[in-house]
Amino acid sequence: MQGCSRSPVWFAKYTGHTMSDFHETDRPRPADSPAEPAEPGKHALSEGEATERPPAADLPRLYQELAQANVRLEEEAQRRTIALATAAHRLKTPLAIISGYIELLLSQKAGTLVERQLQILEDAQENCLRLQRFIQDFLTYSALETGSVTIQAELGDLNTCLADVYELWLPRFQKKGVALYLTAGAKLEPFKFDSFKIEEVASNLLDNSLKFTPEGGSVWISAERHFWDRRSRHDSRVPIEQRKLNSGEPNSVKVTVADTGPGIEPEYHQEIFHDFFRVPGASESSEGTGLGLAIARRLVQAHGGKIWVESEPGSGSKVSLLLPLEPPSREDIG
């Protein structure tokens, strides 16, 4: 599992050494105490220089032990991820049955219900939907962690893909009192992409915007053709001025989800795409796994694309992603 910490306790458990075997340590000495004389044959240590260090002959062995400890930690993290996915998968069937019964009762085909009963069932249905998204997030995350996710790119219409996501999420936006708008991409030709994965990306972005946009706010999702100068990613020698002047034929599609939420501090613009990250101070009502944007980032990168956020506190947020029109090379994905 990415992002897990390698604490000194774990390190000592797996290697039999403490971190001081690898790091230089400065032992504080009273200001009025004299410096210890150097032993014969050794030079005196300057201020700030290490007072302990492993012999040079031990460094290869210690490095090997550190590498082995790291492998064991990664294996254990992967076992935990698989166990979590197994548990989440086993919850899917009973949760689907519960959701089915709730839907049946809400249809009142099994009998007429009073208003209070309908409200209770609607609350139960909403919580079932939330659990289903949690489970789906964990299953997708575990699949990405174990490398079992593949991109099935097929020729498709991105406008249709986004329209399906829009129709799915519109009732939830209406229930909260948040306006949702869809702007289809003009002259957007069919290209190869994994429609199911991009639907999941768009759903995660809309879910995130819905959580943080207050009642009376608005969210927009749009798509447009875009020229992406990919040299800026792999060749830093190309002058910035030249990249700006290069307005060639569109070679990608830009999908944007913008909202009128509270915005995000600039220092968190990278971290929001990390696993299990939640912006400090976020409202408790905006609950989630902290995996939605992390999953979106990985799925976009698996398409050879990129994703980023533009936001300032009090000015809403705009998350954009680029999908290449041509199948990506190994260099683009890596």
mmCIF file of C-alpha atoms in Angstrom:
data_model
loop_
_atom_site.group_PDB
_atom_site.id
_atom_site.type_symbol
_atom_site.label_atom_id
_atom_site.label_comp_id
_atom_site.label_asym_id
_atom_site.label_seq_id
_atom_site.Cartn_x
_atom_site.Cartn_y
_atom_site.Cartn_z
ATOM 1 C CA MET A 1 0.000 0.000 0.000
ATOM 2 C CA GLN A 2 1.511 3.254 -1.037
ATOM 3 C CA GLY A 3 1.975 5.929 1.518
ATOM 4 C CA CYS A 4 2.572 3.599 4.505
ATOM 5 C CA SER A 5 5.225 4.906 6.892
ATOM 6 C CA ARG A 6 8.453 3.060 7.595
ATOM 7 C CA SER A 7 8.776 3.713 11.333
ATOM 8 C CA PRO A 8 11.927 3.005 13.381
ATOM 9 C CA VAL A 9 9.985 0.314 15.275
ATOM 10 C CA TRP A 10 9.230 -1.588 12.097
ATOM 11 C CA PHE A 11 12.790 -1.143 10.923
ATOM 12 C CA ALA A 12 14.239 -2.535 14.138
ATOM 13 C CA LYS A 13 11.793 -5.449 14.023
ATOM 14 C CA TYR A 14 12.844 -6.567 10.574
ATOM 15 C CA THR A 15 16.575 -5.801 10.564
ATOM 16 C CA GLY A 16 17.735 -5.967 14.161
ATOM 17 C CA HIS A 17 19.254 -2.502 13.790
ATOM 18 C CA THR A 18 18.130 0.934 14.833
ATOM 19 C CA MET A 19 18.038 3.909 12.528
ATOM 20 C CA SER A 20 21.100 5.303 14.318
ATOM 21 C CA ASP A 21 23.124 2.611 12.522
ATOM 22 C CA PHE A 22 22.504 4.536 9.324
ATOM 23 C CA HIS A 23 22.187 8.167 10.373
ATOM 24 C CA GLU A 24 24.845 10.369 11.800
ATOM 25 C CA THR A 25 24.054 11.349 15.388
ATOM 26 C CA ASP A 26 25.142 14.424 17.268
ATOM 27 C CA ARG A 27 25.365 13.932 20.987
ATOM 28 C CA PRO A 28 24.885 17.215 22.853
ATOM 29 C CA ARG A 29 27.696 18.244 25.141
ATOM 30 C CA PRO A 30 27.569 20.939 27.787
ATOM 31 C CA ALA A 31 28.945 24.214 26.494
ATOM 32 C CA ASP A 32 31.594 24.434 29.212
ATOM 33 C CA SER A 33 32.914 20.874 28.850
ATOM 34 C CA PRO A 34 36.141 20.416 26.881
ATOM 35 C CA ALA A 35 36.192 18.511 23.656
ATOM 36 C CA GLU A 36 37.371 14.910 23.936
ATOM 37 C CA PRO A 37 40.850 14.355 22.493
ATOM 38 C CA ALA A 38 41.111 12.337 19.348
ATOM 39 C CA GLU A 39 42.357 8.768 19.658
ATOM 40 C CA PRO A 40 45.781 8.008 18.226
ATOM 41 C CA GLY A 41 45.597 7.418 14.508
ATOM 42 C CA LYS A 42 42.255 9.177 14.145
ATOM 43 C CA HIS A 43 41.515 12.780 13.224
ATOM 44 C CA ALA A 44 39.403 14.943 15.496
ATOM 45 C CA LEU A 45 35.745 15.260 14.479
ATOM 46 C CA SER A 46 34.612 18.717 13.540
ATOM 47 C CA GLU A 47 31.505 20.241 15.109
ATOM 48 C CA GLY A 48 28.356 18.633 13.686
ATOM 49 C CA GLU A 49 30.235 15.610 12.306
ATOM 50 C CA ALA A 50 29.020 12.170 13.290
ATOM 51 C CA THR A 51 30.284 10.610 16.508
ATOM 52 C CA GLU A 52 29.059 7.169 15.440
ATOM 53 C CA ARG A 53 29.004 5.489 12.083
ATOM 54 C CA PRO A 54 29.075 1.874 10.971
ATOM 55 C CA PRO A 55 32.360 0.564 9.605
ATOM 56 C CA ALA A 56 32.632 0.838 5.847
ATOM 57 C CA ALA A 57 32.837 -2.938 5.564
ATOM 58 C CA ASP A 58 29.368 -3.277 7.142
ATOM 59 C CA LEU A 59 27.591 -0.914 4.764
ATOM 60 C CA PRO A 60 26.837 -3.526 2.025
ATOM 61 C CA ARG A 61 25.389 -5.906 4.628
ATOM 62 C CA LEU A 62 23.307 -3.182 6.257
ATOM 63 C CA TYR A 63 22.063 -2.016 2.876
ATOM 64 C CA GLN A 64 21.022 -5.568 1.999
ATOM 65 C CA GLU A 65 19.170 -5.935 5.301
ATOM 66 C CA LEU A 66 17.396 -2.633 4.710
ATOM 67 C CA ALA A 67 16.334 -3.746 1.225
ATOM 68 C CA GLN A 68 15.033 -7.062 2.577
ATOM 69 C CA ALA A 69 13.078 -5.273 5.317
ATOM 70 C CA ASN A 70 11.526 -3.005 2.710
ATOM 71 C CA VAL A 71 10.454 -5.996 0.625
ATOM 72 C CA ARG A 72 8.857 -7.639 3.658
ATOM 73 C CA LEU A 73 6.975 -4.444 4.476
ATOM 74 C CA GLU A 74 5.677 -4.177 0.909
ATOM 75 C CA GLU A 75 4.587 -7.825 0.929
ATOM 76 C CA GLU A 76 2.733 -7.346 4.199
ATOM 77 C CA ALA A 77 1.067 -4.178 2.903
ATOM 78 C CA GLN A 78 -0.050 -6.065 -0.206
ATOM 79 C CA ARG A 79 -1.487 -8.907 1.887
ATOM 80 C CA ARG A 80 -3.483 -6.371 3.891
ATOM 81 C CA THR A 81 -4.717 -4.737 0.704
ATOM 82 C CA ILE A 82 -5.892 -8.089 -0.664
ATOM 83 C CA ALA A 83 -7.596 -8.924 2.649
ATOM 84 C CA LEU A 84 -9.377 -5.576 2.564
ATOM 85 C CA ALA A 85 -10.518 -6.181 -1.013
ATOM 86 C CA THR A 86 -11.796 -9.637 -0.098
ATOM 87 C CA ALA A 87 -13.832 -8.237 2.781
ATOM 88 C CA ALA A 88 -15.217 -5.447 0.589
ATOM 89 C CA HIS A 89 -16.130 -7.933 -2.152
ATOM 90 C CA ARG A 90 -18.035 -10.133 0.314
ATOM 91 C CA LEU A 91 -20.073 -7.115 1.398
ATOM 92 C CA LYS A 92 -21.248 -6.394 -2.139
ATOM 93 C CA THR A 93 -23.835 -9.185 -2.411
ATOM 94 C CA PRO A 94 -25.671 -8.677 0.892
ATOM 95 C CA LEU A 95 -25.626 -4.914 0.366
ATOM 96 C CA ALA A 96 -27.103 -5.349 -3.114
ATOM 97 C CA ILE A 97 -29.877 -7.519 -1.640
ATOM 98 C CA ILE A 98 -30.654 -4.906 1.015
ATOM 99 C CA SER A 99 -30.738 -2.183 -1.637
ATOM 100 C CA GLY A 100 -33.098 -4.292 -3.737
ATOM 101 C CA TYR A 101 -35.524 -4.761 -0.870
ATOM 102 C CA ILE A 102 -35.453 -1.037 -0.071
ATOM 103 C CA GLU A 103 -36.193 -0.196 -3.697
ATOM 104 C CA LEU A 104 -39.089 -2.683 -3.683
ATOM 105 C CA LEU A 105 -40.568 -1.141 -0.534
ATOM 106 C CA LEU A 106 -40.180 2.372 -1.907
ATOM 107 C CA SER A 107 -42.135 1.354 -5.012
ATOM 108 C CA GLN A 108 -44.981 0.402 -2.612
ATOM 109 C CA LYS A 109 -45.661 -2.746 -4.614
ATOM 110 C CA ALA A 110 -45.462 -4.691 -1.356
ATOM 111 C CA GLY A 111 -47.947 -2.378 0.351
ATOM 112 C CA THR A 112 -48.774 1.272 0.875
ATOM 113 C CA LEU A 113 -46.463 3.256 3.138
ATOM 114 C CA VAL A 114 -47.036 6.392 5.152
ATOM 115 C CA GLU A 115 -44.852 9.476 4.688
ATOM 116 C CA ARG A 116 -42.632 8.745 7.693
ATOM 117 C CA GLN A 117 -41.927 5.214 6.466
ATOM 118 C CA LEU A 118 -40.962 6.549 3.049
ATOM 119 C CA GLN A 119 -38.524 9.004 4.635
ATOM 120 C CA ILE A 120 -36.861 6.240 6.652
ATOM 121 C CA LEU A 121 -36.474 4.049 3.575
ATOM 122 C CA GLU A 122 -35.065 6.936 1.541
ATOM 123 C CA ASP A 123 -32.454 7.568 4.238
ATOM 124 C CA ALA A 124 -31.600 3.857 4.254
ATOM 125 C CA GLN A 125 -31.280 3.872 0.465
ATOM 126 C CA GLU A 126 -28.962 6.892 0.571
ATOM 127 C CA ASN A 127 -26.710 5.171 3.111
ATOM 128 C CA CYS A 128 -26.667 2.010 1.018
ATOM 129 C CA LEU A 129 -25.503 4.044 -1.968
ATOM 130 C CA ARG A 130 -22.762 5.572 0.162
ATOM 131 C CA LEU A 131 -21.587 2.133 1.307
ATOM 132 C CA GLN A 132 -21.630 0.867 -2.253
ATOM 133 C CA ARG A 133 -19.328 3.713 -3.302
ATOM 134 C CA PHE A 134 -17.003 2.991 -0.369
ATOM 135 C CA ILE A 135 -16.833 -0.654 -1.387
ATOM 136 C CA GLN A 136 -16.240 0.215 -5.029
ATOM 137 C CA ASP A 137 -13.445 2.598 -4.053
ATOM 138 C CA PHE A 138 -11.710 -0.067 -1.980
ATOM 139 C CA LEU A 139 -12.057 -2.693 -4.710
ATOM 140 C CA THR A 140 -10.672 -0.344 -7.364
ATOM 141 C CA TYR A 141 -7.864 0.779 -5.092
ATOM 142 C CA SER A 142 -6.821 -2.799 -4.250
ATOM 143 C CA ALA A 143 -6.900 -3.734 -7.930
ATOM 144 C CA LEU A 144 -4.679 -0.774 -8.771
ATOM 145 C CA GLU A 145 -2.306 -1.620 -5.909
ATOM 146 C CA THR A 146 -1.931 -5.236 -7.006
ATOM 147 C CA GLY A 147 -1.565 -4.319 -10.685
ATOM 148 C CA SER A 148 -4.660 -6.233 -11.780
ATOM 149 C CA VAL A 149 -6.323 -3.278 -13.543
ATOM 150 C CA THR A 150 -5.991 -3.179 -17.319
ATOM 151 C CA ILE A 151 -7.166 -0.492 -19.705
ATOM 152 C CA GLN A 152 -9.555 -1.846 -22.350
ATOM 153 C CA ALA A 153 -9.373 1.005 -24.825
ATOM 154 C CA GLU A 154 -12.058 0.887 -27.498
ATOM 155 C CA LEU A 155 -13.342 3.426 -29.988
ATOM 156 C CA GLY A 156 -16.012 5.433 -28.216
ATOM 157 C CA ASP A 157 -17.810 8.762 -27.900
ATOM 158 C CA LEU A 158 -16.665 10.698 -24.844
ATOM 159 C CA ASN A 159 -19.706 12.986 -25.004
ATOM 160 C CA THR A 160 -21.994 9.973 -24.622
ATOM 161 C CA CYS A 161 -19.844 8.665 -21.785
ATOM 162 C CA LEU A 162 -20.093 11.954 -19.873
ATOM 163 C CA ALA A 163 -23.811 12.246 -20.618
ATOM 164 C CA ASP A 164 -24.383 8.849 -18.965
ATOM 165 C CA VAL A 165 -22.478 10.004 -15.885
ATOM 166 C CA TYR A 166 -24.454 13.266 -15.870
ATOM 167 C CA GLU A 167 -27.796 11.429 -15.917
ATOM 168 C CA LEU A 168 -26.640 9.130 -13.118
ATOM 169 C CA TRP A 169 -25.591 11.972 -10.811
ATOM 170 C CA LEU A 170 -28.256 14.570 -11.638
ATOM 171 C CA PRO A 171 -30.855 13.258 -9.104
ATOM 172 C CA ARG A 172 -28.280 13.387 -6.291
ATOM 173 C CA PHE A 173 -27.366 16.963 -7.160
ATOM 174 C CA GLN A 174 -31.026 17.960 -7.316
ATOM 175 C CA LYS A 175 -31.685 16.384 -3.929
ATOM 176 C CA LYS A 176 -28.965 18.516 -2.339
ATOM 177 C CA GLY A 177 -30.025 21.650 -4.200
ATOM 178 C CA VAL A 178 -26.856 21.949 -6.287
ATOM 179 C CA ALA A 179 -27.133 22.743 -10.005
ATOM 180 C CA LEU A 180 -25.293 20.415 -12.396
ATOM 181 C CA TYR A 181 -24.482 21.461 -15.968
ATOM 182 C CA LEU A 182 -23.001 19.456 -18.851
ATOM 183 C CA THR A 183 -21.268 21.061 -21.828
ATOM 184 C CA ALA A 184 -20.582 18.586 -24.627
ATOM 185 C CA GLY A 185 -17.408 18.901 -26.636
ATOM 186 C CA ALA A 186 -18.003 20.407 -30.085
ATOM 187 C CA LYS A 187 -16.459 18.534 -33.020
ATOM 188 C CA LEU A 188 -15.240 15.843 -30.643
ATOM 189 C CA GLU A 189 -14.504 12.799 -32.778
ATOM 190 C CA PRO A 190 -14.623 9.228 -31.393
ATOM 191 C CA PHE A 191 -11.274 7.980 -30.082
ATOM 192 C CA LYS A 192 -9.996 5.009 -28.123
ATOM 193 C CA PHE A 193 -10.418 5.015 -24.358
ATOM 194 C CA ASP A 194 -11.785 2.754 -21.617
ATOM 195 C CA SER A 195 -15.314 4.082 -21.159
ATOM 196 C CA PHE A 196 -15.907 2.271 -17.861
ATOM 197 C CA LYS A 197 -12.715 3.664 -16.329
ATOM 198 C CA ILE A 198 -13.421 7.212 -17.533
ATOM 199 C CA GLU A 199 -16.984 6.977 -16.197
ATOM 200 C CA GLU A 200 -15.471 6.083 -12.833
ATOM 201 C CA VAL A 201 -13.068 9.025 -13.048
ATOM 202 C CA ALA A 202 -15.884 11.455 -13.909
ATOM 203 C CA SER A 203 -18.062 9.999 -11.131
ATOM 204 C CA ASN A 204 -15.288 10.452 -8.586
ATOM 205 C CA LEU A 205 -14.810 14.078 -9.632
ATOM 206 C CA LEU A 206 -18.541 14.816 -9.453
ATOM 207 C CA ASP A 207 -18.813 13.043 -6.117
ATOM 208 C CA ASN A 208 -15.998 15.182 -4.759
ATOM 209 C CA SER A 209 -17.596 18.400 -6.024
ATOM 210 C CA LEU A 210 -21.002 17.437 -4.618
ATOM 211 C CA LYS A 211 -19.488 16.830 -1.171
ATOM 212 C CA PHE A 212 -17.936 20.273 -0.928
ATOM 213 C CA THR A 213 -20.373 22.450 -2.871
ATOM 214 C CA PRO A 214 -23.038 23.926 -0.573
ATOM 215 C CA GLU A 215 -26.745 24.058 -1.312
ATOM 216 C CA GLY A 216 -27.468 26.675 -3.977
ATOM 217 C CA GLY A 217 -24.069 26.152 -5.615
ATOM 218 C CA SER A 218 -23.230 24.934 -9.103
ATOM 219 C CA VAL A 219 -21.039 22.305 -10.736
ATOM 220 C CA TRP A 220 -20.057 22.147 -14.414
ATOM 221 C CA ILE A 221 -18.628 19.216 -16.356
ATOM 222 C CA SER A 222 -17.325 19.835 -19.860
ATOM 223 C CA ALA A 223 -15.163 18.350 -22.592
ATOM 224 C CA GLU A 224 -13.204 20.009 -25.375
ATOM 225 C CA ARG A 225 -10.470 19.294 -27.861
ATOM 226 C CA HIS A 226 -7.057 20.389 -26.663
ATOM 227 C CA PHE A 227 -3.484 20.638 -27.918
ATOM 228 C CA TRP A 228 -1.120 18.985 -25.449
ATOM 229 C CA ASP A 229 2.570 19.653 -26.067
ATOM 230 C CA ARG A 230 3.881 16.414 -24.607
ATOM 231 C CA ARG A 231 7.482 17.533 -25.025
ATOM 232 C CA SER A 232 7.005 19.645 -21.924
ATOM 233 C CA ARG A 233 6.753 16.399 -19.979
ATOM 234 C CA HIS A 234 9.811 14.623 -21.336
ATOM 235 C CA ASP A 235 12.046 17.316 -22.843
ATOM 236 C CA SER A 236 12.847 20.260 -20.592
ATOM 237 C CA ARG A 237 15.158 21.706 -23.218
ATOM 238 C CA VAL A 238 12.255 23.070 -25.261
ATOM 239 C CA PRO A 239 11.903 26.770 -24.369
ATOM 240 C CA ILE A 240 8.668 27.740 -22.649
ATOM 241 C CA GLU A 241 8.105 30.496 -25.213
ATOM 242 C CA GLN A 242 8.256 27.939 -28.024
ATOM 243 C CA ARG A 243 5.722 25.701 -26.305
ATOM 244 C CA LYS A 244 3.302 28.602 -25.900
ATOM 245 C CA LEU A 245 3.602 29.511 -29.577
ATOM 246 C CA ASN A 246 3.046 25.929 -30.694
ATOM 247 C CA SER A 247 -0.704 25.780 -31.340
ATOM 248 C CA GLY A 248 -0.865 22.618 -33.415
ATOM 249 C CA GLU A 249 -3.815 20.382 -34.179
ATOM 250 C CA PRO A 250 -5.624 19.113 -31.055
ATOM 251 C CA ASN A 251 -4.136 15.799 -29.954
ATOM 252 C CA SER A 252 -6.068 15.270 -26.728
ATOM 253 C CA VAL A 253 -9.374 15.837 -24.984
ATOM 254 C CA LYS A 254 -9.640 18.022 -21.908
ATOM 255 C CA VAL A 255 -12.346 17.141 -19.387
ATOM 256 C CA THR A 256 -13.044 19.676 -16.637
ATOM 257 C CA VAL A 257 -15.200 19.572 -13.505
ATOM 258 C CA ALA A 258 -15.592 22.984 -11.877
ATOM 259 C CA ASP A 259 -17.569 23.917 -8.784
ATOM 260 C CA THR A 260 -18.439 26.824 -6.509
ATOM 261 C CA GLY A 261 -17.200 25.110 -3.369
ATOM 262 C CA PRO A 262 -14.880 26.555 -0.722
ATOM 263 C CA GLY A 263 -11.714 26.046 -2.768
ATOM 264 C CA ILE A 264 -8.419 24.408 -1.841
ATOM 265 C CA GLU A 265 -5.252 25.931 -0.407
ATOM 266 C CA PRO A 266 -2.385 25.861 -2.965
ATOM 267 C CA GLU A 267 -0.193 23.731 -0.681
ATOM 268 C CA TYR A 268 -2.673 20.855 -1.024
ATOM 269 C CA HIS A 269 -2.984 20.877 -4.813
ATOM 270 C CA GLN A 270 -0.672 17.867 -5.124
ATOM 271 C CA GLU A 271 -1.646 16.049 -1.945
ATOM 272 C CA ILE A 272 -5.349 15.785 -2.761
ATOM 273 C CA PHE A 273 -4.406 13.121 -5.332
ATOM 274 C CA HIS A 274 -2.590 11.014 -2.719
ATOM 275 C CA ASP A 275 -4.069 7.856 -1.205
ATOM 276 C CA PHE A 276 -6.406 8.413 1.770
ATOM 277 C CA PHE A 277 -5.704 12.151 1.876
ATOM 278 C CA ARG A 278 -8.324 14.533 3.215
ATOM 279 C CA VAL A 279 -7.862 18.294 3.250
ATOM 280 C CA PRO A 280 -7.333 19.436 6.853
ATOM 281 C CA GLY A 281 -10.354 21.222 8.234
ATOM 282 C CA ALA A 282 -12.770 19.610 5.768
ATOM 283 C CA SER A 283 -16.345 19.421 7.006
ATOM 284 C CA GLU A 284 -17.242 16.181 8.754
ATOM 285 C CA SER A 285 -20.352 16.013 6.590
ATOM 286 C CA SER A 286 -18.122 15.629 3.516
ATOM 287 C CA GLU A 287 -17.198 12.101 4.477
ATOM 288 C CA GLY A 288 -15.383 9.743 2.159
ATOM 289 C CA THR A 289 -12.558 7.254 1.883
ATOM 290 C CA GLY A 290 -9.974 9.764 0.676
ATOM 291 C CA LEU A 291 -9.450 7.553 -2.386
ATOM 292 C CA GLY A 292 -11.647 9.138 -5.062
ATOM 293 C CA LEU A 293 -9.109 11.568 -6.495
ATOM 294 C CA ALA A 294 -6.224 9.111 -5.989
ATOM 295 C CA ILE A 295 -8.083 6.510 -8.047
ATOM 296 C CA ALA A 296 -8.920 9.123 -10.687
ATOM 297 C CA ARG A 297 -5.237 10.074 -10.966
ATOM 298 C CA ARG A 298 -4.125 6.471 -11.479
ATOM 299 C CA LEU A 299 -6.804 5.697 -14.051
ATOM 300 C CA VAL A 300 -6.029 8.865 -16.014
ATOM 301 C CA GLN A 301 -2.306 8.111 -15.938
ATOM 302 C CA ALA A 302 -3.040 4.563 -17.112
ATOM 303 C CA HIS A 303 -4.537 6.191 -20.227
ATOM 304 C CA GLY A 304 -1.316 8.146 -20.706
ATOM 305 C CA GLY A 305 -3.008 11.327 -19.513
ATOM 306 C CA LYS A 306 -2.577 13.737 -16.639
ATOM 307 C CA ILE A 307 -4.812 15.392 -14.045
ATOM 308 C CA TRP A 308 -4.441 18.547 -11.970
ATOM 309 C CA VAL A 309 -6.424 21.060 -9.929
ATOM 310 C CA GLU A 310 -6.721 24.847 -10.091
ATOM 311 C CA SER A 311 -8.187 26.410 -6.984
ATOM 312 C CA GLU A 312 -7.971 29.213 -4.480
ATOM 313 C CA PRO A 313 -9.744 29.465 -1.122
ATOM 314 C CA GLY A 314 -13.160 31.029 -1.564
ATOM 315 C CA SER A 315 -13.087 30.726 -5.371
ATOM 316 C CA GLY A 316 -14.204 27.139 -5.957
ATOM 317 C CA SER A 317 -12.162 24.400 -7.604
ATOM 318 C CA LYS A 318 -11.523 23.232 -11.149
ATOM 319 C CA VAL A 319 -10.148 19.734 -11.743
ATOM 320 C CA SER A 320 -8.995 19.051 -15.292
ATOM 321 C CA LEU A 321 -7.659 15.981 -17.025
ATOM 322 C CA LEU A 322 -6.164 15.315 -20.441
ATOM 323 C CA LEU A 323 -6.727 12.136 -22.444
ATOM 324 C CA PRO A 324 -4.557 11.580 -25.547
ATOM 325 C CA LEU A 325 -6.386 10.905 -28.811
ATOM 326 C CA GLU A 326 -3.719 8.393 -29.814
ATOM 327 C CA PRO A 327 -2.875 5.295 -27.755
ATOM 328 C CA PRO A 328 -0.085 6.209 -25.307
ATOM 329 C CA SER A 329 3.439 4.807 -25.506
ATOM 330 C CA ARG A 330 5.213 3.174 -22.560
ATOM 331 C CA GLU A 331 7.078 6.443 -21.985
ATOM 332 C CA ASP A 332 3.816 8.381 -21.703
ATOM 333 C CA ILE A 333 2.318 5.940 -19.167
ATOM 334 C CA GLY A 334 5.514 5.710 -17.161
#
